[in-house]
Tab-separated table of C-alpha atoms in Angstrom:
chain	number	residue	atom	x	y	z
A	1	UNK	CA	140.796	-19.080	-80.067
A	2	UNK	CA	140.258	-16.130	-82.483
A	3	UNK	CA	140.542	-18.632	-84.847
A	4	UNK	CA	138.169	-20.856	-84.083
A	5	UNK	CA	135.479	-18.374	-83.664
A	6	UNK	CA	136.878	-17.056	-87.515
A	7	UNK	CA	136.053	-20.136	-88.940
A	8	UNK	CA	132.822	-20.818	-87.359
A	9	UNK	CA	131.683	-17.151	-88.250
A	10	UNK	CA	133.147	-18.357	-92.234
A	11	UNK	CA	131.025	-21.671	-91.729
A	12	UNK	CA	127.799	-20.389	-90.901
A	13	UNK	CA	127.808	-17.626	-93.171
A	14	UNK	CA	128.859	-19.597	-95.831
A	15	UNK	CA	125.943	-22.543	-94.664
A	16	UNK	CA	123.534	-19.350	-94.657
A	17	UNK	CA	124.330	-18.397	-98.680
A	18	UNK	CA	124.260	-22.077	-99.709
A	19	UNK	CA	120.725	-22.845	-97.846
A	20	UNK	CA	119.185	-19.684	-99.199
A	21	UNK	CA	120.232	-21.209	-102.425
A	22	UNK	CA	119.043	-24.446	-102.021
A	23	UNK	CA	115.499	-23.115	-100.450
A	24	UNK	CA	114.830	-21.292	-103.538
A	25	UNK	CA	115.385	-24.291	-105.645
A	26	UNK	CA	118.905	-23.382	-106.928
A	27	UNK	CA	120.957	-26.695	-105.522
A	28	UNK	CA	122.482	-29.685	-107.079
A	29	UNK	CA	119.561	-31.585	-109.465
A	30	UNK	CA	121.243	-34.730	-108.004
A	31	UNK	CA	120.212	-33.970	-104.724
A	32	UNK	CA	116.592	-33.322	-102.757
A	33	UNK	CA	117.414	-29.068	-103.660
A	34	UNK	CA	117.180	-28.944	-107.316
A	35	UNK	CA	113.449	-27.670	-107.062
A	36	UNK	CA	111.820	-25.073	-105.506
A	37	UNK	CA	111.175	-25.531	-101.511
A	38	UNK	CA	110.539	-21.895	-99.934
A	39	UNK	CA	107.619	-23.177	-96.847
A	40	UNK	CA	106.967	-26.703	-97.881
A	41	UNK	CA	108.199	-28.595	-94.633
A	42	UNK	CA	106.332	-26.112	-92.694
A	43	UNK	CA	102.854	-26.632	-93.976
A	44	UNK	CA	103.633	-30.365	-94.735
A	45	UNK	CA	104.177	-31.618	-91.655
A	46	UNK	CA	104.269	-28.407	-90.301
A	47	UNK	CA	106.113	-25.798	-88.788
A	48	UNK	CA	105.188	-26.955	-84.875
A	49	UNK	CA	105.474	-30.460	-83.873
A	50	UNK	CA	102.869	-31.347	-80.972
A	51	UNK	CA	101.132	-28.357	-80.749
A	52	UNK	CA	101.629	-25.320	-77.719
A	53	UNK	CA	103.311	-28.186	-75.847
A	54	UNK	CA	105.719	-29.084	-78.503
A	55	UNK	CA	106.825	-24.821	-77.933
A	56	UNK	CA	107.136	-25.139	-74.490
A	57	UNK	CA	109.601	-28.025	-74.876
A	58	UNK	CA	111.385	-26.473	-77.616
A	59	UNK	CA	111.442	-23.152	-75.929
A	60	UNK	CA	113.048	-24.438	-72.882
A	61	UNK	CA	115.373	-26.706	-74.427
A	62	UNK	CA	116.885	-23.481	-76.525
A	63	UNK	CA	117.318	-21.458	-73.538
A	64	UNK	CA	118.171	-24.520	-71.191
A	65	UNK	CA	121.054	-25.265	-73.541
A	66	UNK	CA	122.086	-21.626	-73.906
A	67	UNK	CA	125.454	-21.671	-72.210
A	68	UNK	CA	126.851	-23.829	-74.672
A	69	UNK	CA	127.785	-23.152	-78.771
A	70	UNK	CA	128.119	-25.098	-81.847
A	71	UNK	CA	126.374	-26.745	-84.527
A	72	UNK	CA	125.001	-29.674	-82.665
A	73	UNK	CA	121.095	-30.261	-82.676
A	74	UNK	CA	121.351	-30.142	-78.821
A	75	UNK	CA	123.617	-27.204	-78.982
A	76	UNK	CA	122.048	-23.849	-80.281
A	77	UNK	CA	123.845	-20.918	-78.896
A	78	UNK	CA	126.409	-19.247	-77.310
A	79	UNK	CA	127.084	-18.027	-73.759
A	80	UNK	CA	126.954	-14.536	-74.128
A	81	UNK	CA	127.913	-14.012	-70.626
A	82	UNK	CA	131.056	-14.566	-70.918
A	83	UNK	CA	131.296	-11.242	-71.996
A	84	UNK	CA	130.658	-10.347	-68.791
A	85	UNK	CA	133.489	-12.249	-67.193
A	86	UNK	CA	136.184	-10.772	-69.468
A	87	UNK	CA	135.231	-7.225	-68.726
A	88	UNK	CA	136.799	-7.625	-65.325
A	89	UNK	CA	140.232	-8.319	-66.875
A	90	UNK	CA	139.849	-5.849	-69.278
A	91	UNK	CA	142.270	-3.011	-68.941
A	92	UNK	CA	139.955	-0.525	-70.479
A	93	UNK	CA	136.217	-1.515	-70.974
A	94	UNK	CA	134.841	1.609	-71.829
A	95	UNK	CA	136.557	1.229	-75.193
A	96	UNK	CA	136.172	-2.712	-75.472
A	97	UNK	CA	132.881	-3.820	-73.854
A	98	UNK	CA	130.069	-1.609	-76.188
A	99	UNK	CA	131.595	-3.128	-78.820
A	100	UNK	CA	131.833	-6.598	-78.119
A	101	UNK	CA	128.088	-6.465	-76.740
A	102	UNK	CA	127.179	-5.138	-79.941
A	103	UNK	CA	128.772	-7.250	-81.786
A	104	UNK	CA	127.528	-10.607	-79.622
A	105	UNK	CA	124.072	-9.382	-80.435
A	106	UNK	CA	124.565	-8.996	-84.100
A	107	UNK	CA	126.700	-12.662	-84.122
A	108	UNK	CA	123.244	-14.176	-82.313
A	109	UNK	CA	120.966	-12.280	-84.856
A	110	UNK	CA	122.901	-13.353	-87.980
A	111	UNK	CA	124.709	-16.743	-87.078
A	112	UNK	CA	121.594	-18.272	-85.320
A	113	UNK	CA	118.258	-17.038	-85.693
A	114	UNK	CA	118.984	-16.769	-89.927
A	115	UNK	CA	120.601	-19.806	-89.763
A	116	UNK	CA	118.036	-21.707	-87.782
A	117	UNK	CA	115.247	-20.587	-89.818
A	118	UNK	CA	116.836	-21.938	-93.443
A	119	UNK	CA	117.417	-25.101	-91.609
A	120	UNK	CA	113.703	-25.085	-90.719
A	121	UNK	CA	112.542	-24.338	-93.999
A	122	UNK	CA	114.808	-27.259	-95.534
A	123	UNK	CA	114.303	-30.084	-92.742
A	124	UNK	CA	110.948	-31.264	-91.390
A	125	UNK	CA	110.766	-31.337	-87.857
A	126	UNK	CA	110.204	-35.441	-88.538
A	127	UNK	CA	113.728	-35.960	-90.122
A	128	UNK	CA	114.798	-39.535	-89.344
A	129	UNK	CA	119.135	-38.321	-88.887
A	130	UNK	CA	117.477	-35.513	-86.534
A	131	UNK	CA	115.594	-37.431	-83.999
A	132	UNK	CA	117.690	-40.799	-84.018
A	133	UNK	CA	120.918	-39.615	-85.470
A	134	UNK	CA	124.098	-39.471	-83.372
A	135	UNK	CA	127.389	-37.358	-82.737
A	136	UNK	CA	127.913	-34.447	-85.865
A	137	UNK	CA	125.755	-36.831	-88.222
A	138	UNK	CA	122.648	-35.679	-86.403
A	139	UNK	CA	123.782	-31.522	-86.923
A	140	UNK	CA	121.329	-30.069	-89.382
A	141	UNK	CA	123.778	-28.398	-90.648
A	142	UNK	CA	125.247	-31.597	-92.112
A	143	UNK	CA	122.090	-32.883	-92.832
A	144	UNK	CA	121.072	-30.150	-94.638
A	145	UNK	CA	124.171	-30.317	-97.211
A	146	UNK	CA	124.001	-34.424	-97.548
A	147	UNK	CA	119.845	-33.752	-98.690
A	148	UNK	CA	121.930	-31.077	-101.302
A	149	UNK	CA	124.273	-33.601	-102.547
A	150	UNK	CA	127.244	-31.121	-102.158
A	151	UNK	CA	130.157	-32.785	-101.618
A	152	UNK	CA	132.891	-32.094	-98.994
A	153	UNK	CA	130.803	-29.229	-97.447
A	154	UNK	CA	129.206	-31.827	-95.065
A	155	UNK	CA	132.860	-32.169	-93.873
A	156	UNK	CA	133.656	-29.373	-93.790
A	157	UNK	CA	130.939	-28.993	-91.290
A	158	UNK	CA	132.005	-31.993	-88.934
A	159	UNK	CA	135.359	-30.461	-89.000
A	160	UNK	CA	134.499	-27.433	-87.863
A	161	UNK	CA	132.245	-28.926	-84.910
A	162	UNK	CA	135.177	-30.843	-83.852
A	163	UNK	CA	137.008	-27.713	-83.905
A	164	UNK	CA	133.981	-26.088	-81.941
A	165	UNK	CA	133.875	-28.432	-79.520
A	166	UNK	CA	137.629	-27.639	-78.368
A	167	UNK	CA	137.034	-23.800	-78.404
A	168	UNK	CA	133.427	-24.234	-75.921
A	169	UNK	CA	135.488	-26.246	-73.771
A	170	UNK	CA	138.275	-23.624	-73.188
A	171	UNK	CA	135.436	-21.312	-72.943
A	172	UNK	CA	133.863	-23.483	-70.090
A	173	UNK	CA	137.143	-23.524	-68.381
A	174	UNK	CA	137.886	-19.802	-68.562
A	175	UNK	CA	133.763	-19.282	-67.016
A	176	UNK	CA	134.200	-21.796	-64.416
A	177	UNK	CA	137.962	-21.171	-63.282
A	178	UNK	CA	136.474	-16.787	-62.786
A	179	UNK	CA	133.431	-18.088	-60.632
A	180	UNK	CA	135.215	-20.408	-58.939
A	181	UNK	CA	137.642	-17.509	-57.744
A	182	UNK	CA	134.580	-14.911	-57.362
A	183	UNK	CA	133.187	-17.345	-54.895
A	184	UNK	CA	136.116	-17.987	-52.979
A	185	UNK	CA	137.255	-14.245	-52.562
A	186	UNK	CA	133.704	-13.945	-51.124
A	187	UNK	CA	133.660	-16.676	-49.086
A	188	UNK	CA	131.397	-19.328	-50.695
A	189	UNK	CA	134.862	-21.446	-51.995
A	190	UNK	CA	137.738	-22.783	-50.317
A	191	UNK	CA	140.240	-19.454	-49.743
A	192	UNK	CA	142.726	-21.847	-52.054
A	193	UNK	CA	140.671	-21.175	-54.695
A	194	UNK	CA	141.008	-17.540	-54.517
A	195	UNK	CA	144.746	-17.175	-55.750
A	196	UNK	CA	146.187	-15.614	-58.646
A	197	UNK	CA	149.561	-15.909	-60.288
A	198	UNK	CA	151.316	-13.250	-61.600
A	199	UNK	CA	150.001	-13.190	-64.684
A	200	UNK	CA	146.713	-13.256	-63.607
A	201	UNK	CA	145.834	-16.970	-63.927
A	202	UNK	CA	143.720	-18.374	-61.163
A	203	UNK	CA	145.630	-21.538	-61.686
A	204	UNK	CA	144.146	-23.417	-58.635
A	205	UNK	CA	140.752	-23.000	-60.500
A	206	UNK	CA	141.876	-23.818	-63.500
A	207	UNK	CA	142.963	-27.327	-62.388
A	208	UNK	CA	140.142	-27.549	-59.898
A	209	UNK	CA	137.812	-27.268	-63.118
A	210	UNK	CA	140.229	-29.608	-65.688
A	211	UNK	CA	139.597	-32.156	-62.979
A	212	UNK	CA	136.026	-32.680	-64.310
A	213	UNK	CA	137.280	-32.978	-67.903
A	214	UNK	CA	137.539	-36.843	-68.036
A	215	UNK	CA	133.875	-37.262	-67.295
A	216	UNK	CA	133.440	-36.611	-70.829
A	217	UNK	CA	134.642	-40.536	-71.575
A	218	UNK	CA	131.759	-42.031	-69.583
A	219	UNK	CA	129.995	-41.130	-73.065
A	220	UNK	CA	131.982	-44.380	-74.561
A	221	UNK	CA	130.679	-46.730	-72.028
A	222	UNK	CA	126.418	-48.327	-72.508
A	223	UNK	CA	125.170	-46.023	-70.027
A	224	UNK	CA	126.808	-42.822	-71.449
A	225	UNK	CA	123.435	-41.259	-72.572
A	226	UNK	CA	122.204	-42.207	-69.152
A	227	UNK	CA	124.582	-40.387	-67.523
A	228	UNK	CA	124.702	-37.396	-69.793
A	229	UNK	CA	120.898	-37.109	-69.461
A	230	UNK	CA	121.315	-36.675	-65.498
A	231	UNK	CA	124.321	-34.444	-66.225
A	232	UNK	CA	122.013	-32.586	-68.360
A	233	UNK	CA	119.029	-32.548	-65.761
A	234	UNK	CA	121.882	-30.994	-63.270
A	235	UNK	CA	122.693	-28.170	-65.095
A	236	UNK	CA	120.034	-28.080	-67.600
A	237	UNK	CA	118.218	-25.034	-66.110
A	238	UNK	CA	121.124	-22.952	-65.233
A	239	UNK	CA	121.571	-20.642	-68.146
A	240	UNK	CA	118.223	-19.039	-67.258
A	241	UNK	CA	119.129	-19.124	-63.505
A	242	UNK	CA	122.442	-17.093	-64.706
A	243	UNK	CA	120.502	-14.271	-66.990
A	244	UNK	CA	118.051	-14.037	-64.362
A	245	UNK	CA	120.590	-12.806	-61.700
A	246	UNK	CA	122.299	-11.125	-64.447
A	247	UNK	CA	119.255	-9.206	-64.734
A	248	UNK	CA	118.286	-8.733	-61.160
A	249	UNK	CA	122.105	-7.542	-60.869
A	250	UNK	CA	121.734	-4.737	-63.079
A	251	UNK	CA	118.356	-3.642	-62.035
A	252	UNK	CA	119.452	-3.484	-58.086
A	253	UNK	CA	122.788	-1.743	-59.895
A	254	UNK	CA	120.440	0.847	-61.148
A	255	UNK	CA	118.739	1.164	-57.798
A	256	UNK	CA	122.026	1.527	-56.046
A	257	UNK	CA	123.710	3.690	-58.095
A	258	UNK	CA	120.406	6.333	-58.220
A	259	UNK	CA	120.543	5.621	-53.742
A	260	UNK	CA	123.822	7.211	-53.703
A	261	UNK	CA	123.483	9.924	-55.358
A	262	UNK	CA	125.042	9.049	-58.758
A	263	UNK	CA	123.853	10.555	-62.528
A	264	UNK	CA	123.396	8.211	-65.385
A	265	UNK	CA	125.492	10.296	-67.343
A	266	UNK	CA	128.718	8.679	-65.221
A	267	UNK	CA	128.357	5.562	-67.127
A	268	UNK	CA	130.436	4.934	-70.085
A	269	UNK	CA	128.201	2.353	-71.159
A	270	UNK	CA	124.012	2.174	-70.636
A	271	UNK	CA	122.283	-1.142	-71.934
A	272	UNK	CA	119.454	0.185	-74.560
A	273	UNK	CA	116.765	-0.917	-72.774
A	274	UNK	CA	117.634	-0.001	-69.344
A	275	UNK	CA	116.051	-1.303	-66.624
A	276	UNK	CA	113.237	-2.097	-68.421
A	277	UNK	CA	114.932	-4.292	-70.646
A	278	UNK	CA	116.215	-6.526	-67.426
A	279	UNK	CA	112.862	-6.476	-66.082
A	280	UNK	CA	111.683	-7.860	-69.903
A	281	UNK	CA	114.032	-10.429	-69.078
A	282	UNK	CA	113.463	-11.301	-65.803
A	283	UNK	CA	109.992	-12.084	-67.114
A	284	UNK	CA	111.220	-13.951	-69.995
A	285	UNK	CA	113.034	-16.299	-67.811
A	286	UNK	CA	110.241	-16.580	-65.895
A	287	UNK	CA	107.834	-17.693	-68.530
A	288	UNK	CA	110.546	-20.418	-69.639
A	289	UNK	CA	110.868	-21.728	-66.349
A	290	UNK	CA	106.933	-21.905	-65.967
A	291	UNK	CA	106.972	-23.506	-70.201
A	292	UNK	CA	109.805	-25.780	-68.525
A	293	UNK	CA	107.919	-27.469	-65.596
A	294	UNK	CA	104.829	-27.478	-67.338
A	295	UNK	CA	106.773	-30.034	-69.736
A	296	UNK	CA	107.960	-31.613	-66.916
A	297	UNK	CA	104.723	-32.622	-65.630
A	298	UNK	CA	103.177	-33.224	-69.040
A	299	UNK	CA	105.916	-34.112	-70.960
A	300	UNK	CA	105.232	-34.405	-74.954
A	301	UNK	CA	103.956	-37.810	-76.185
A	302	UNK	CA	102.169	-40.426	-74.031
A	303	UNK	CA	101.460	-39.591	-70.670
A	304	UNK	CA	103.272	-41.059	-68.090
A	305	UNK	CA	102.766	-42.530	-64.531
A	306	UNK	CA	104.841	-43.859	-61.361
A	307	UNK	CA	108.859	-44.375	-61.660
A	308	UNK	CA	108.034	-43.195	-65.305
A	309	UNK	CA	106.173	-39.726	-64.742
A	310	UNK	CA	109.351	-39.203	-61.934
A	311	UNK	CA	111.726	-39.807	-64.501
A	312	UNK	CA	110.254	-37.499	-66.565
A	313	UNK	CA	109.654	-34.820	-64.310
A	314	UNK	CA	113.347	-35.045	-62.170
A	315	UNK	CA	114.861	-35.082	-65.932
A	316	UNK	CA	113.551	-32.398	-67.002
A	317	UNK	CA	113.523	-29.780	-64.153
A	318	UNK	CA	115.993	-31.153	-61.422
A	319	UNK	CA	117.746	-28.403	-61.857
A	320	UNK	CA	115.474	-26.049	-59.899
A	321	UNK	CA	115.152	-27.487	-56.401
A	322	UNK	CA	119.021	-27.848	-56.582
A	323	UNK	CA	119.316	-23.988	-57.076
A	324	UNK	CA	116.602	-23.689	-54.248
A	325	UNK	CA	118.546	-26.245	-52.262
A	326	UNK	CA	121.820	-24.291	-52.873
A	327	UNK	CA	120.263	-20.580	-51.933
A	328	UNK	CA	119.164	-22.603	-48.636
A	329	UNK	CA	122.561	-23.982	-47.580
A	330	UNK	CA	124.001	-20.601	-48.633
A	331	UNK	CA	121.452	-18.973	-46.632
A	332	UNK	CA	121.628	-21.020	-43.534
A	333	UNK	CA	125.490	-20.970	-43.860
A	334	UNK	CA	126.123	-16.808	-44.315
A	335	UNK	CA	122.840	-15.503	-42.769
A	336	UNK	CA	123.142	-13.207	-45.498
A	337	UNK	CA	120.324	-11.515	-47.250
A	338	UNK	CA	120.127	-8.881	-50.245
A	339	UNK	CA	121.752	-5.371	-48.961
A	340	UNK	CA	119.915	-2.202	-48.912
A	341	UNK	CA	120.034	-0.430	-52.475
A	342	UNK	CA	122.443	2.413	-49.971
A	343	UNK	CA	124.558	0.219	-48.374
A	344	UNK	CA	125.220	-1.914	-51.718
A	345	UNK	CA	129.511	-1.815	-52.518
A	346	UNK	CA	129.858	0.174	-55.956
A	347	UNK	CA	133.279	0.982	-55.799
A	348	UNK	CA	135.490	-2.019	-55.206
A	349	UNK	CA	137.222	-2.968	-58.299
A	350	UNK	CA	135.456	-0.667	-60.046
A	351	UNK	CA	137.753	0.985	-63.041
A	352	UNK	CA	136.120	4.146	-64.493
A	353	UNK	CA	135.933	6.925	-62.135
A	354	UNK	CA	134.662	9.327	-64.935
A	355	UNK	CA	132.792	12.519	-63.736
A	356	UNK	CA	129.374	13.647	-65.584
A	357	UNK	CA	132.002	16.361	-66.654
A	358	UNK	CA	134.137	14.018	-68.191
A	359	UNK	CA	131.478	11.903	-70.174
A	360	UNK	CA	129.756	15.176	-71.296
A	361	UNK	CA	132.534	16.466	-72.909
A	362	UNK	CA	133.770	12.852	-74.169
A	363	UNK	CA	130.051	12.657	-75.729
A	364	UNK	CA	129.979	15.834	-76.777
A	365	UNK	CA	133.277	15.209	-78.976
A	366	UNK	CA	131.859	12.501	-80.537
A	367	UNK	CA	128.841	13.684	-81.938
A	368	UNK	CA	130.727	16.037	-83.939
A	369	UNK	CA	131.735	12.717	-85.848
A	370	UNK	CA	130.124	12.354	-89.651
A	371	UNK	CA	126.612	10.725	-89.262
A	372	UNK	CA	127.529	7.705	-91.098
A	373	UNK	CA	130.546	7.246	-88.070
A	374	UNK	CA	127.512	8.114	-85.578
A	375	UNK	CA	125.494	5.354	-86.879
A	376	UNK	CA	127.876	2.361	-87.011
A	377	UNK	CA	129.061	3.331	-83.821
A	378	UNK	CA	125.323	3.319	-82.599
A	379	UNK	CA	125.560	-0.342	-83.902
A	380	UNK	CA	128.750	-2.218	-83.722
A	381	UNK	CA	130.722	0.107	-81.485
A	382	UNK	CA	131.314	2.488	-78.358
């Protein structure tokens, strides 16, 4: 879905040139653009709706809603994990991976936080289509270009979040069918699940995951929001579940690789930040899950009592104690608990079996690159 992700990329950066326009007072005179905007909406009615708790929610609900991407109100960003997932079935990551990192961090930078802060400049947080819209109609981005008056870019739009919507769920598909098989070749799936074709399909995965695919109609019945709410509640929290073990992975990586007597200098890739960077996120995660279930029992608005003040809460951060429940069962089921940084497996599967030698010398050849080569590979590339 190269494609797709082409014309997203097109979309947004062509959403980001109009709305810088239109924020400086450059759009249509026909439509609500024609005059200077720049930081109206956020002192009038401001740039934070209900105060620190009004954050909290927000803050959650970004990071809750992480996994998935689009233009959607509900759907920010992009699951940058997947990364992850397609380095295994990479034939050579050390030339792939640093720059598809790279360039996942500069797509996040550019195509979301730029974008998100020209919508806020041109939408107050008490928009009418944002909090009682429905389907594409209630994407700022389409909002945004109706307030311009510019005509077929607001379709443009929908079309392309129709188009989005296909390429997140092959991505969802391609995530779920991998940890589906990951669990069963360790043991926490049915051994079915574990097999792989010849051209290295886990196709028994695949289907098992497809399966779930017609739960997406329950959204035409009267209950649909109902049901995607619990949905929602089920999985809502599992994004910062996923970078937390992420991580925790790499820091007791780290650990283990220093325990057996292993140089840094092996590595054909290092994340900037280290350890120290997955310890900053650890604590991140943290600090969202804390912002989370203080929402939950406080939630914005009116407070909230009995079957209500449940409803609240369960919606909101059911999502934990199923995680908790799940470590439990798992725990109970393997008697299994975290291995010794020394007796931790680095080697199966494991496809670069480079020597310090070999990465001094491959480092050493690349510095003698020009500097402007040194920098963009510093940035974009390996």
């Amino acid at each position: 879905m190269a494609w797709s992700s082409c014309l997203k990329l097109l979309v947004v950066l062509m959403f980001i040139f109009v709305g810088i326009i239109c924020c400086a007072g450059g759009g249509p005179s026909s439509g609500e653009y024609g005059a200077y905007v720049g930081g109206k909406y956020w002192n009038d009615p401001g740039a934070f709706a209900n105060g620190f708790k009004g954050v909290c929610a927000l803050l959650s609900r970004f990071v809750c809603q992480f996994a998935y991407e689009g233009f959607h109100t509900d759907v920010i960003a992009a699951g940058t994990e997947l990364v992850g997932l397609a380095a295994s079935e990479t034939p050579n990551p050390r030339a792939v991976m640093p720059g598809a990192v790279k360039g996942t961090f500069w797509r996040i930078t550019i195509i979301f936080v730029v974008s998100l802060t020209i919508i806020g400049l041109l939408l107050p947080y008490d928009e009418p289509r944002l909090i009682g819209g429905s389907g594409s109609s209630a994407s700022p981005f389409v909002i945004v270009l109706s307030h311009a008056n510019i005509s077929g870019l607001d379709d443009l739009v929908n079309a392309t979040i129709c188009i989005s919507v296909l390429s997140i769920g092959l991505s969802c598909v391609y995530a779920g069918s991998r940890t589906l098989t990951a669990l069963a070749e360790t043991g926490f799936a049915p051994k079915v699940f574990a097999y792989v074709d010849k051209s290295s399909r886990p196709l028994f995965s695949v289907v098992a995951i497809l399966i779930f695919g017609p739960i997406a109609y329950v959204n035409c019945s009267d209950d649909g929001d109902t049901v995607f709410k619990w949905l929602l509640a089920l999985s809502g929290l599992s994004t910062i579940f996923t970078w937390m073990a992420i991580c925790l992975c790499h820091i007791r990586f780290r650990a283990a690789w220093k325990a057996q007597g292993h140089s840094l200098e092996e590595l054909p890739f290092k994340a900037l930040g280290g350890v120290w960077g997955s310890w900053f996120g650890v604590i991140m995660n943290g600090l969202v899950l804390i912002a989370q279930f203080y929402v939950a029992v406080f939630p914005v608005g009116e407070s909230v009592s009995g079957r209500d003040a449940a409803d609240s809460f369960f919606s909101a951060y059911l999502a934990a104690p199923i995680m908790i429940m799940f470590y439990i069962i798992g725990y109970v089921w393997k008697r299994q608990l975290p291995k010794r940084a020394n007796a931790i497996d680095l080697d199966s599967g494991r496809k670069s079996w480079l020597t310090v030698e070999d990465m001094r010398t491959y480092r050493a050849e690349r510095k003698k690159a020009p500097w402007h080569i040194r920098i963009y590979r510093i940035l974009f590339s390996n």
